[in-house]
JSON list of C-alpha atoms and ligand atoms in Angstrom, two decimals:
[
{"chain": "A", "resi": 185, "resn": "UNK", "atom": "CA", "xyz": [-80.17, -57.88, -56.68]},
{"chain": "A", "resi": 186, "resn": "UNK", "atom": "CA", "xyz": [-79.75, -61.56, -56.34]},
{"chain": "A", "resi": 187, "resn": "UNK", "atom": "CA", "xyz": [-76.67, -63.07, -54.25]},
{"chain": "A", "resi": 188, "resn": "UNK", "atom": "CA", "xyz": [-75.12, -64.45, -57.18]},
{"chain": "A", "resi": 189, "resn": "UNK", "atom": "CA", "xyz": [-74.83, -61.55, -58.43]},
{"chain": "A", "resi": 190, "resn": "UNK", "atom": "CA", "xyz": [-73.35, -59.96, -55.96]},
{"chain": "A", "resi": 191, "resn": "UNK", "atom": "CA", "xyz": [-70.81, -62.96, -55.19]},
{"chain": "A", "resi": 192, "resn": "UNK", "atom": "CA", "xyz": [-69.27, -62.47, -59.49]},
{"chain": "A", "resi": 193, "resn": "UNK", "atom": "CA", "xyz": [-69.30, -58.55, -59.01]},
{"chain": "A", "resi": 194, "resn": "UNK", "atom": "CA", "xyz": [-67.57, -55.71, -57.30]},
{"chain": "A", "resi": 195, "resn": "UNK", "atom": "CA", "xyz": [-64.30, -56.10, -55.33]},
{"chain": "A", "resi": 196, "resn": "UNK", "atom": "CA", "xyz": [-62.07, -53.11, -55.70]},
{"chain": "A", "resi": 197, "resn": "UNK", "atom": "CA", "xyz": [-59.53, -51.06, -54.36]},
{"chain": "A", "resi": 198, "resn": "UNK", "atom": "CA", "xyz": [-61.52, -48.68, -51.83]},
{"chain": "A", "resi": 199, "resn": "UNK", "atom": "CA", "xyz": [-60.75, -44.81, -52.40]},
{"chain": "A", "resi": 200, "resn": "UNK", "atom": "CA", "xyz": [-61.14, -41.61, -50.09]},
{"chain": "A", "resi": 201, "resn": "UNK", "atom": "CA", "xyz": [-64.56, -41.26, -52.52]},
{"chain": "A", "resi": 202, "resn": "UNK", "atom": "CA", "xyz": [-66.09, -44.71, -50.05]},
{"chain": "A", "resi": 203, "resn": "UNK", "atom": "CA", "xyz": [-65.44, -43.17, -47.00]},
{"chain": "A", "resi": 204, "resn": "UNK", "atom": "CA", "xyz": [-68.88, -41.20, -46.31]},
{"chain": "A", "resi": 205, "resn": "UNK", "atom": "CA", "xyz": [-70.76, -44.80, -46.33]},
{"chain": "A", "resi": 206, "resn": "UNK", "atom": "CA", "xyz": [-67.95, -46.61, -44.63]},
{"chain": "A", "resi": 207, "resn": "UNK", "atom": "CA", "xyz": [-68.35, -44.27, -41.81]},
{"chain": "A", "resi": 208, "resn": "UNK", "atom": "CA", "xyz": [-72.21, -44.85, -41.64]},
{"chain": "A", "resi": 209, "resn": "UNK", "atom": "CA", "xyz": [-71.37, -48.68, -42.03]},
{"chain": "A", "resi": 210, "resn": "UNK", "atom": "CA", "xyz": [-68.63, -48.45, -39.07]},
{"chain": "A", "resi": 211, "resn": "UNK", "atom": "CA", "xyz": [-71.40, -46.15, -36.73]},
{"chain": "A", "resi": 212, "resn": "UNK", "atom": "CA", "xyz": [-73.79, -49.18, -37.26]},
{"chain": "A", "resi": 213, "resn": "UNK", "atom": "CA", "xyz": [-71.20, -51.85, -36.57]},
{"chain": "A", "resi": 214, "resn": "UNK", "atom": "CA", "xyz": [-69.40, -51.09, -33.83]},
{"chain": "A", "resi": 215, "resn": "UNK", "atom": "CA", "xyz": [-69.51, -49.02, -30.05]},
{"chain": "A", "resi": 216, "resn": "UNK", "atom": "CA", "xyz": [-66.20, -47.77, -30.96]},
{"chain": "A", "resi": 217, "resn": "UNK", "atom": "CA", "xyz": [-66.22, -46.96, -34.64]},
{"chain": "A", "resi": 218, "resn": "UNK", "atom": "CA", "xyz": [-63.11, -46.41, -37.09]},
{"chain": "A", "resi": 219, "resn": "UNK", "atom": "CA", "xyz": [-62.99, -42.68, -37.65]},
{"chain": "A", "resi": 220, "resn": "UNK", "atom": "CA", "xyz": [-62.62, -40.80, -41.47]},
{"chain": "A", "resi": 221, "resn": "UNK", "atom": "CA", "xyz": [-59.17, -40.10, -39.60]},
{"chain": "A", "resi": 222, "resn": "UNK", "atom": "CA", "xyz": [-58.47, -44.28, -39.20]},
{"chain": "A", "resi": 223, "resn": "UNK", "atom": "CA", "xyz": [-59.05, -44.67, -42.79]},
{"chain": "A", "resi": 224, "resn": "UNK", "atom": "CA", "xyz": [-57.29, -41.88, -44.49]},
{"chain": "A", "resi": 225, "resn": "UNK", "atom": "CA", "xyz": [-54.31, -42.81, -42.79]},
{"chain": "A", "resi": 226, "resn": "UNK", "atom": "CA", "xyz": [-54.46, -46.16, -43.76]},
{"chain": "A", "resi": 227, "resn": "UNK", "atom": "CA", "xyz": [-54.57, -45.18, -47.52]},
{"chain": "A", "resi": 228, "resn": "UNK", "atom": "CA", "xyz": [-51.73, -42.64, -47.18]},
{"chain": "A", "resi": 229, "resn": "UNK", "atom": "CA", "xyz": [-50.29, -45.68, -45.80]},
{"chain": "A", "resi": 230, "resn": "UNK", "atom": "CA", "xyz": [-50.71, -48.18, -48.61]},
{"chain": "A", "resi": 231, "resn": "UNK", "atom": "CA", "xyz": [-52.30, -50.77, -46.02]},
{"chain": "A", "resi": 232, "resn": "UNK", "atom": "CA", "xyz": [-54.44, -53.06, -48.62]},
{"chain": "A", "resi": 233, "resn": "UNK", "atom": "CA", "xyz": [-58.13, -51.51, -48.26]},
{"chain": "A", "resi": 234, "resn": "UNK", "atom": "CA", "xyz": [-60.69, -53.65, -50.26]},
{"chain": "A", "resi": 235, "resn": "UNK", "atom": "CA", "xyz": [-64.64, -52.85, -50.70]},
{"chain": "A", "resi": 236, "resn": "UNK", "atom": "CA", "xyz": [-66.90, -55.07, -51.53]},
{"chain": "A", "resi": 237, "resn": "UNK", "atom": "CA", "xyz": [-69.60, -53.55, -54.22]},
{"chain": "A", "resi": 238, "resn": "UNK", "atom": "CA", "xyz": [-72.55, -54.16, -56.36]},
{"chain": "A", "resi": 239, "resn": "UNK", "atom": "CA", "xyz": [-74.42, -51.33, -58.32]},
{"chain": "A", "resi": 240, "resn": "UNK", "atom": "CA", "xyz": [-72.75, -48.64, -56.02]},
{"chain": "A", "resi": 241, "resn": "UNK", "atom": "CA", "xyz": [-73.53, -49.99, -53.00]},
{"chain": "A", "resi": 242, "resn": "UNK", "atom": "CA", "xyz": [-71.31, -50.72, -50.51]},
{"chain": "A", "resi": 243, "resn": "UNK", "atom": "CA", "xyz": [-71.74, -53.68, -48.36]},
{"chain": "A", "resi": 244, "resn": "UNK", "atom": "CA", "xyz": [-68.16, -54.86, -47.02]},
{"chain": "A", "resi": 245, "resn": "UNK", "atom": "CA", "xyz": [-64.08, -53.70, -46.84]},
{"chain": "A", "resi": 246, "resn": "UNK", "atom": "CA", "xyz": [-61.25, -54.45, -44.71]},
{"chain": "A", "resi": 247, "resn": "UNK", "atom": "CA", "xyz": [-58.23, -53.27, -44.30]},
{"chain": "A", "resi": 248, "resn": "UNK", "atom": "CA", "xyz": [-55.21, -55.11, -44.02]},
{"chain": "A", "resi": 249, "resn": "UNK", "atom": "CA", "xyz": [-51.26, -54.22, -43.56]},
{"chain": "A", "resi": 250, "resn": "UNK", "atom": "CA", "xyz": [-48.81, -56.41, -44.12]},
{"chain": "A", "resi": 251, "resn": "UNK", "atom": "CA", "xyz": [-44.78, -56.10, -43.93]},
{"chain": "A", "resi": 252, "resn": "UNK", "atom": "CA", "xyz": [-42.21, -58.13, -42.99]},
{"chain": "A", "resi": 253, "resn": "UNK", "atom": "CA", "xyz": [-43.44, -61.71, -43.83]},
{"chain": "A", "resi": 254, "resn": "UNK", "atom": "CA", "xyz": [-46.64, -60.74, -41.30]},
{"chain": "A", "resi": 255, "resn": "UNK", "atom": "CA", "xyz": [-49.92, -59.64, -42.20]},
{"chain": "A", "resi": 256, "resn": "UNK", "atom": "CA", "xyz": [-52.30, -58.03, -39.75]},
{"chain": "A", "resi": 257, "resn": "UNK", "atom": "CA", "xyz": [-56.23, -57.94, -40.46]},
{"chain": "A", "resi": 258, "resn": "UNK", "atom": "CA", "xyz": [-57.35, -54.33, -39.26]},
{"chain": "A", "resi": 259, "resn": "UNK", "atom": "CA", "xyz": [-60.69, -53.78, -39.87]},
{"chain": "A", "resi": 260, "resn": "UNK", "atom": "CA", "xyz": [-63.31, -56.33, -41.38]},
{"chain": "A", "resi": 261, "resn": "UNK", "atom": "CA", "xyz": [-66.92, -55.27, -41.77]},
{"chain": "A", "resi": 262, "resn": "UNK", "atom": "CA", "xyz": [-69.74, -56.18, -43.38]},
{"chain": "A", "resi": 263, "resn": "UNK", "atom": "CA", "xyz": [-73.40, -53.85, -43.48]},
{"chain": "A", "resi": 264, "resn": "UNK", "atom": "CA", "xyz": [-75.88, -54.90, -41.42]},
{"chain": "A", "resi": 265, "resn": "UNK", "atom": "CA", "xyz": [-78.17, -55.72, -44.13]},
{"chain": "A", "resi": 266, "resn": "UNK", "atom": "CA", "xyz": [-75.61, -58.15, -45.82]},
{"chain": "A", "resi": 267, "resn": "UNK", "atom": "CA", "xyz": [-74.39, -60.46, -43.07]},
{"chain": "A", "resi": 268, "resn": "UNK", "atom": "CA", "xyz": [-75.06, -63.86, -43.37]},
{"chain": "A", "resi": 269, "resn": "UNK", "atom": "CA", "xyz": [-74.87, -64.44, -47.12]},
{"chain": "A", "resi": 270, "resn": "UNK", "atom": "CA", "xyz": [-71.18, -65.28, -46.81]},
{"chain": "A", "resi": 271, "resn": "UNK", "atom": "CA", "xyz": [-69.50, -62.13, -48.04]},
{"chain": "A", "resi": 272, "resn": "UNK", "atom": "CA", "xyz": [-67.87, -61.98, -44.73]},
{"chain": "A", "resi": 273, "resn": "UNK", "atom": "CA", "xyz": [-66.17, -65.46, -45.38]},
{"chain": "A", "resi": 274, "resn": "UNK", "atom": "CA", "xyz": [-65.59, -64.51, -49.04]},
{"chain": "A", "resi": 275, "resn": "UNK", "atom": "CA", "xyz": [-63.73, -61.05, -48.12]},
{"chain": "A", "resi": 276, "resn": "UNK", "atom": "CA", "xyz": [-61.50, -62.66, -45.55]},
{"chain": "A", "resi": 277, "resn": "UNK", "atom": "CA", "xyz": [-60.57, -65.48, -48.21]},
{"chain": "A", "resi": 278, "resn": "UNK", "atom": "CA", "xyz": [-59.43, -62.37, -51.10]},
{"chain": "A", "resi": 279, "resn": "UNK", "atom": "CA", "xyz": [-57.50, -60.65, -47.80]},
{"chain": "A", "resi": 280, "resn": "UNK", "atom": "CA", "xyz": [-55.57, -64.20, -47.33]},
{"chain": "A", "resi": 281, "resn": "UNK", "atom": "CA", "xyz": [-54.47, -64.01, -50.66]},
{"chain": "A", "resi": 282, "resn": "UNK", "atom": "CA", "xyz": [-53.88, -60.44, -51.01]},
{"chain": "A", "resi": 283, "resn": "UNK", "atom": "CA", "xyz": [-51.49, -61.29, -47.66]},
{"chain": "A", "resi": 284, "resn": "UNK", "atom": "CA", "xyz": [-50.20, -64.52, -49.81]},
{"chain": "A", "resi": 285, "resn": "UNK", "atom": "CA", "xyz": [-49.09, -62.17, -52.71]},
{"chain": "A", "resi": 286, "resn": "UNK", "atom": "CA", "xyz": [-47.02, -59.92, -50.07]},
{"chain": "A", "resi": 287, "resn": "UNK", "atom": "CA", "xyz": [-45.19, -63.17, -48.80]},
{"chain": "A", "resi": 288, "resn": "UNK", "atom": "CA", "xyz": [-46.30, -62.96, -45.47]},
{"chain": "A", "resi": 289, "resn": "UNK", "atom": "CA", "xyz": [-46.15, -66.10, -43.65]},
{"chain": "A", "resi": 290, "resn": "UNK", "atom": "CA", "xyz": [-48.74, -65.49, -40.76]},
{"chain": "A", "resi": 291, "resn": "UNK", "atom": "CA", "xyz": [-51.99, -63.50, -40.65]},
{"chain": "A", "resi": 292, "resn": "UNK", "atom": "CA", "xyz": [-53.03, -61.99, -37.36]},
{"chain": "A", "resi": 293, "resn": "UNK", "atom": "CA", "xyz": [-55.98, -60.44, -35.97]},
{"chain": "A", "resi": 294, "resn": "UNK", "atom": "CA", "xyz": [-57.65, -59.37, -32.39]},
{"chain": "A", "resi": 295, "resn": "UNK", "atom": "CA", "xyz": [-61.12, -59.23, -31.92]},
{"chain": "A", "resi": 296, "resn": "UNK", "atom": "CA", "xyz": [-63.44, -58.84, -29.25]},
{"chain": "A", "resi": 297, "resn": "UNK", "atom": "CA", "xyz": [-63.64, -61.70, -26.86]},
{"chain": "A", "resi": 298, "resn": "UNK", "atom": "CA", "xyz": [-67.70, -60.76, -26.81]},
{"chain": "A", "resi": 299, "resn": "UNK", "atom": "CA", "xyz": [-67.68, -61.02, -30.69]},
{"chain": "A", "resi": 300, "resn": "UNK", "atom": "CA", "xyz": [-68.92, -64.61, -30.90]},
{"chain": "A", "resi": 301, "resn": "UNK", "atom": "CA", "xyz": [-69.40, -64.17, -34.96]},
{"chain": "A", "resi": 302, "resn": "UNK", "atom": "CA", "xyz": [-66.88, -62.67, -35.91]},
{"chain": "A", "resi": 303, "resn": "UNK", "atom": "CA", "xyz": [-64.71, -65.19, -33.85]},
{"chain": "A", "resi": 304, "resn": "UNK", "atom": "CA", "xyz": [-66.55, -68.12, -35.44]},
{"chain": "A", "resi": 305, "resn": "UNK", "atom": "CA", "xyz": [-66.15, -66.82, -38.86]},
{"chain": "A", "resi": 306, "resn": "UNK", "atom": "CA", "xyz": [-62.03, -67.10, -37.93]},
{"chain": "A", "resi": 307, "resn": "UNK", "atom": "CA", "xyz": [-62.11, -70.48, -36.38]},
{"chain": "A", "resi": 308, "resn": "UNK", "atom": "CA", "xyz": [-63.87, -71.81, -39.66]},
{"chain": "A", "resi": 309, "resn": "UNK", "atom": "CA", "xyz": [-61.60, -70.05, -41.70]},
{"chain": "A", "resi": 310, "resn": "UNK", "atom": "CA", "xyz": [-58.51, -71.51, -39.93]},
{"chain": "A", "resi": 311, "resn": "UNK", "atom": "CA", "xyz": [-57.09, -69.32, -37.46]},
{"chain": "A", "resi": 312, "resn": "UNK", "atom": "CA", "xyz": [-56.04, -70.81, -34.22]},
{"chain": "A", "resi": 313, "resn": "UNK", "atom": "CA", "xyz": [-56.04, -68.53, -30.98]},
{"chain": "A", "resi": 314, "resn": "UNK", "atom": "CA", "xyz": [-52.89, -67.19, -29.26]},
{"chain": "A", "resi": 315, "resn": "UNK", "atom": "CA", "xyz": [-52.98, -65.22, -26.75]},
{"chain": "A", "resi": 316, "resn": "UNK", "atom": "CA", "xyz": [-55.50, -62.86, -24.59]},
{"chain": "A", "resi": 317, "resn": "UNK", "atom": "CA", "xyz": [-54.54, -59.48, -24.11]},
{"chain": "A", "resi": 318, "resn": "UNK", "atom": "CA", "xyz": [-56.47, -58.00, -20.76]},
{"chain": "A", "resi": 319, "resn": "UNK", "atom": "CA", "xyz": [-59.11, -55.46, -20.90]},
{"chain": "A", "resi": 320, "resn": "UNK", "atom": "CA", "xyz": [-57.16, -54.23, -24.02]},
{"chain": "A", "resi": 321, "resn": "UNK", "atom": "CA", "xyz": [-60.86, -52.32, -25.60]},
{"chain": "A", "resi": 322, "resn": "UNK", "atom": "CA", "xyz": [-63.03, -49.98, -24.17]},
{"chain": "A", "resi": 323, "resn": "UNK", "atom": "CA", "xyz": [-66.71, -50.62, -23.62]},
{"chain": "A", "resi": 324, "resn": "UNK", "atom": "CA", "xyz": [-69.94, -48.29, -22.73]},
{"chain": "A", "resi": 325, "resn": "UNK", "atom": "CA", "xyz": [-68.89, -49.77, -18.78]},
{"chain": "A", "resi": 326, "resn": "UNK", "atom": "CA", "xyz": [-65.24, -50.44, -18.55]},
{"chain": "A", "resi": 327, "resn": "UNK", "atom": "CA", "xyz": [-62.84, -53.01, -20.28]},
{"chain": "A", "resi": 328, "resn": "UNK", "atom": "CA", "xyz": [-62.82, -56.39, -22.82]},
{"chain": "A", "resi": 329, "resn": "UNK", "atom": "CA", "xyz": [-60.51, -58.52, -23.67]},
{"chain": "A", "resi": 330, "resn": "UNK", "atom": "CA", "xyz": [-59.42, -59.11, -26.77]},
{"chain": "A", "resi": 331, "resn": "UNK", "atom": "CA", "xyz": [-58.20, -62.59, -28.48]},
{"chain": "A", "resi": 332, "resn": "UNK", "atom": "CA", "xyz": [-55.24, -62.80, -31.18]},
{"chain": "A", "resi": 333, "resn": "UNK", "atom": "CA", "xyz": [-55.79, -64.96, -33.21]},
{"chain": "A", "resi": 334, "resn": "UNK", "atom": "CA", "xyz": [-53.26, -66.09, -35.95]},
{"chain": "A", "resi": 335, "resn": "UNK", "atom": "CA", "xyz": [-53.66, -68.10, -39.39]},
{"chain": "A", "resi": 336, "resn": "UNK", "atom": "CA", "xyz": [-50.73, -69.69, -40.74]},
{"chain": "A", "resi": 337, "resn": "UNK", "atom": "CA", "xyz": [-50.71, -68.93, -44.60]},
{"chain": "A", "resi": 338, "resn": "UNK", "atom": "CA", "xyz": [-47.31, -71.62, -45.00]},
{"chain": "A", "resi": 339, "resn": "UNK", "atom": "CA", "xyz": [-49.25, -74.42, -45.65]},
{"chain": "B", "resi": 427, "resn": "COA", "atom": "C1", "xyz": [-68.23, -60.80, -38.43]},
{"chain": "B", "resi": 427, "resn": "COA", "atom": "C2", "xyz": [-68.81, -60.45, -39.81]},
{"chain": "B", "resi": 427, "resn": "COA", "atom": "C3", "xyz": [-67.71, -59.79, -40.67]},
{"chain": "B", "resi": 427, "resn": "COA", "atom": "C4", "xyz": [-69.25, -61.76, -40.52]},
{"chain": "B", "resi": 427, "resn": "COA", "atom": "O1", "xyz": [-69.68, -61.42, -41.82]},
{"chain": "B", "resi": 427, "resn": "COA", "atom": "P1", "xyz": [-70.88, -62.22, -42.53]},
{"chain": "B", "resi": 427, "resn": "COA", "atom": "O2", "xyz": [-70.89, -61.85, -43.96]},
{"chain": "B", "resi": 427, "resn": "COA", "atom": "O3", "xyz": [-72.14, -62.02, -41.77]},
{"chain": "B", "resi": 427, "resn": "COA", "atom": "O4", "xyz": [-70.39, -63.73, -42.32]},
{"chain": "B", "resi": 427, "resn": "COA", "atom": "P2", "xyz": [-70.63, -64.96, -43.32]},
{"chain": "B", "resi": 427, "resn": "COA", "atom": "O5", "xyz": [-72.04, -64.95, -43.80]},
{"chain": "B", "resi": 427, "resn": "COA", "atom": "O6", "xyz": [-69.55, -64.99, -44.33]},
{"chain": "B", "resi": 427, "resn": "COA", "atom": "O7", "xyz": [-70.49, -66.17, -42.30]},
{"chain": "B", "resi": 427, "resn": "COA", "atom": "C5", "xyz": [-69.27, -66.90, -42.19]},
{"chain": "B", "resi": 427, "resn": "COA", "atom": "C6", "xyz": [-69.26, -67.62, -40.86]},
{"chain": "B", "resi": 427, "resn": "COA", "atom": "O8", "xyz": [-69.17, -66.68, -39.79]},
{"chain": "B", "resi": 427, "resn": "COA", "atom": "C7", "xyz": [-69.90, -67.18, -38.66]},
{"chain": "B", "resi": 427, "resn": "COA", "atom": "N1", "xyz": [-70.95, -66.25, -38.35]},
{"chain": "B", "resi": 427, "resn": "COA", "atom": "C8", "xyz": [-71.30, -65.13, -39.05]},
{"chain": "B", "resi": 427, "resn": "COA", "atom": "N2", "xyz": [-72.29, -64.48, -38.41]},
{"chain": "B", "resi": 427, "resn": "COA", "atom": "C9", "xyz": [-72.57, -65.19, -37.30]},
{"chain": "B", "resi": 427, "resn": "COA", "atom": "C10", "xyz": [-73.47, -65.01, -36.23]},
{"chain": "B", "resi": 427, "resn": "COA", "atom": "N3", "xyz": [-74.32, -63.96, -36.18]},
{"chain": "B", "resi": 427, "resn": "COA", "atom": "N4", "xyz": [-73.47, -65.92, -35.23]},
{"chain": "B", "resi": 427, "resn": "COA", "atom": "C11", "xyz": [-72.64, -66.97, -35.26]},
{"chain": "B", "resi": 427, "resn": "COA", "atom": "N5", "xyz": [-71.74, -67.21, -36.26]},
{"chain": "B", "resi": 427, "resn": "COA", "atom": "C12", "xyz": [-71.72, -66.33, -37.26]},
{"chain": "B", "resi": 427, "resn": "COA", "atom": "C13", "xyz": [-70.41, -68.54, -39.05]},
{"chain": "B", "resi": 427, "resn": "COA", "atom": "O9", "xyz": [-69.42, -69.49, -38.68]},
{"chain": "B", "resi": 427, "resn": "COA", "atom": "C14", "xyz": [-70.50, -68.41, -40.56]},
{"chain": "B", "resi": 427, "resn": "COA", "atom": "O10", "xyz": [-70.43, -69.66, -41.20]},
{"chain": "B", "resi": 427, "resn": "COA", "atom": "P3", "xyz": [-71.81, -70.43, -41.56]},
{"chain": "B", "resi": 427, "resn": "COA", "atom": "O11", "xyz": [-72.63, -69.46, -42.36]},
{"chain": "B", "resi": 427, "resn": "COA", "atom": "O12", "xyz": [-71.34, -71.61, -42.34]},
{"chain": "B", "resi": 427, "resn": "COA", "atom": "O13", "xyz": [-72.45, -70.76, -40.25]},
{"chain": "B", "resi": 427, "resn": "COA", "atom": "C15", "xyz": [-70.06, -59.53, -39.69]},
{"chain": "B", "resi": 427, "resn": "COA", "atom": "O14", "xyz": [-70.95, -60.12, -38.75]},
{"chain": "B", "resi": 427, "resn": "COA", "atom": "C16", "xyz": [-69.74, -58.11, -39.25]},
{"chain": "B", "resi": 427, "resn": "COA", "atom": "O15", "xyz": [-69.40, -57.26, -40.07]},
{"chain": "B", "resi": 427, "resn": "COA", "atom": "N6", "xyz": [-69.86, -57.84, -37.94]},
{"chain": "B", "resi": 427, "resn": "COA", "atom": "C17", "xyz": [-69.66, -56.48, -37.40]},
{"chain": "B", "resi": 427, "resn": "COA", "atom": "C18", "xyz": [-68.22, -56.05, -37.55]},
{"chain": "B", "resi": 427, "resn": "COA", "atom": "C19", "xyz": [-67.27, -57.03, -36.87]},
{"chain": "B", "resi": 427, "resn": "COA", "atom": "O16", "xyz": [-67.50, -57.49, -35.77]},
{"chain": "B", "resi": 427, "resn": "COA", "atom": "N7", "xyz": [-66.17, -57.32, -37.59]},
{"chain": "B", "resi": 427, "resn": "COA", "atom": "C20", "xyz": [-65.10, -58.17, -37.08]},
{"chain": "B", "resi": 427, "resn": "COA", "atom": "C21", "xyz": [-64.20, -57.37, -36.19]},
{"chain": "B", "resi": 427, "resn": "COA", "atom": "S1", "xyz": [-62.80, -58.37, -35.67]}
]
């Protein structure tokens, strides 16, 4: 399946039908995975859940909520097998819009302060950080801090 391909094809709504593989993607993404639980609630919700697909594999979603001119990136993830081929980037451009189209003015996130990626990917996309909350995640050992980091979708 070439990368081209992949880039023209695939992003839809996610459904409750995803959720098997988006659990094995979370389990081999993170030390403190999203549960089933996180993500049905989310689409009972009506947060904006997008996958990222190509011949019925899965290989990215997020999950965003947005309300009250603010939008708040929740969950961004993309397979191990598929990072680095910019369909990190290219998700996090279609949630800016999707957060555009529900007039909200800011888009925030928190992320790791260890997750040097991730937190590169932002920068590059245009988020600025603002503020540090203290040993806000758990790790295997103790505490992390985690960075909020805001893009302003005004301009
Ligand atoms: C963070 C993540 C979503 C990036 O997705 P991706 O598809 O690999 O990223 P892209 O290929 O679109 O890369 C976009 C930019 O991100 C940065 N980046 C991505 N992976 C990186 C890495 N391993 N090291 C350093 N920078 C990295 C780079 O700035 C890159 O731009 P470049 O290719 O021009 O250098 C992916 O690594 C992931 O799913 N990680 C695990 C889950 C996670 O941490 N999610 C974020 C929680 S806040």
């Amino acid at each position: 399946m070439s990368l081209v391909y992949v880039i023209a094809h695939g992003l839809r709504p996610m459904t409750e039908a995803d959720l098997p593989r988006i659990l094995q993607i979370e389990l081999a993404s993170y030390e403190h995975p999203w549960s089933i639980g996180n993500f049905t609630d989310s689409l009972h919700v009506g947060y904006s859940m997008w996958v990222r697909e190509a011949e019925g594999e899965i290989m990215g979603y997020y999950v965003m909520m947005a309300a009250a001119g603010e939008a708040h990136l929740l969950n961004l993830t993309i397979a191990p097998y598929w990072r680095r081929h910019g369909l990190g980037r290219d998700l996090l451009d279609h949630c800016v819009a999707r957060a555009r189209d529900h007039q909200a003015d800011s888009l925030f996130l928190e992320v790791r302060t260890s997750n040097t990626a991730a937190i590169a990917l932002y920068h590059s996309s245009g988020f600025i950080d603002l503020a540090v909350r203290r040993a806000y995640y758990p790790t295997i050992d103790g505490r992390e801090d985690a960075l909020i980091m805001k893009k302003d979708l005004a301009c």
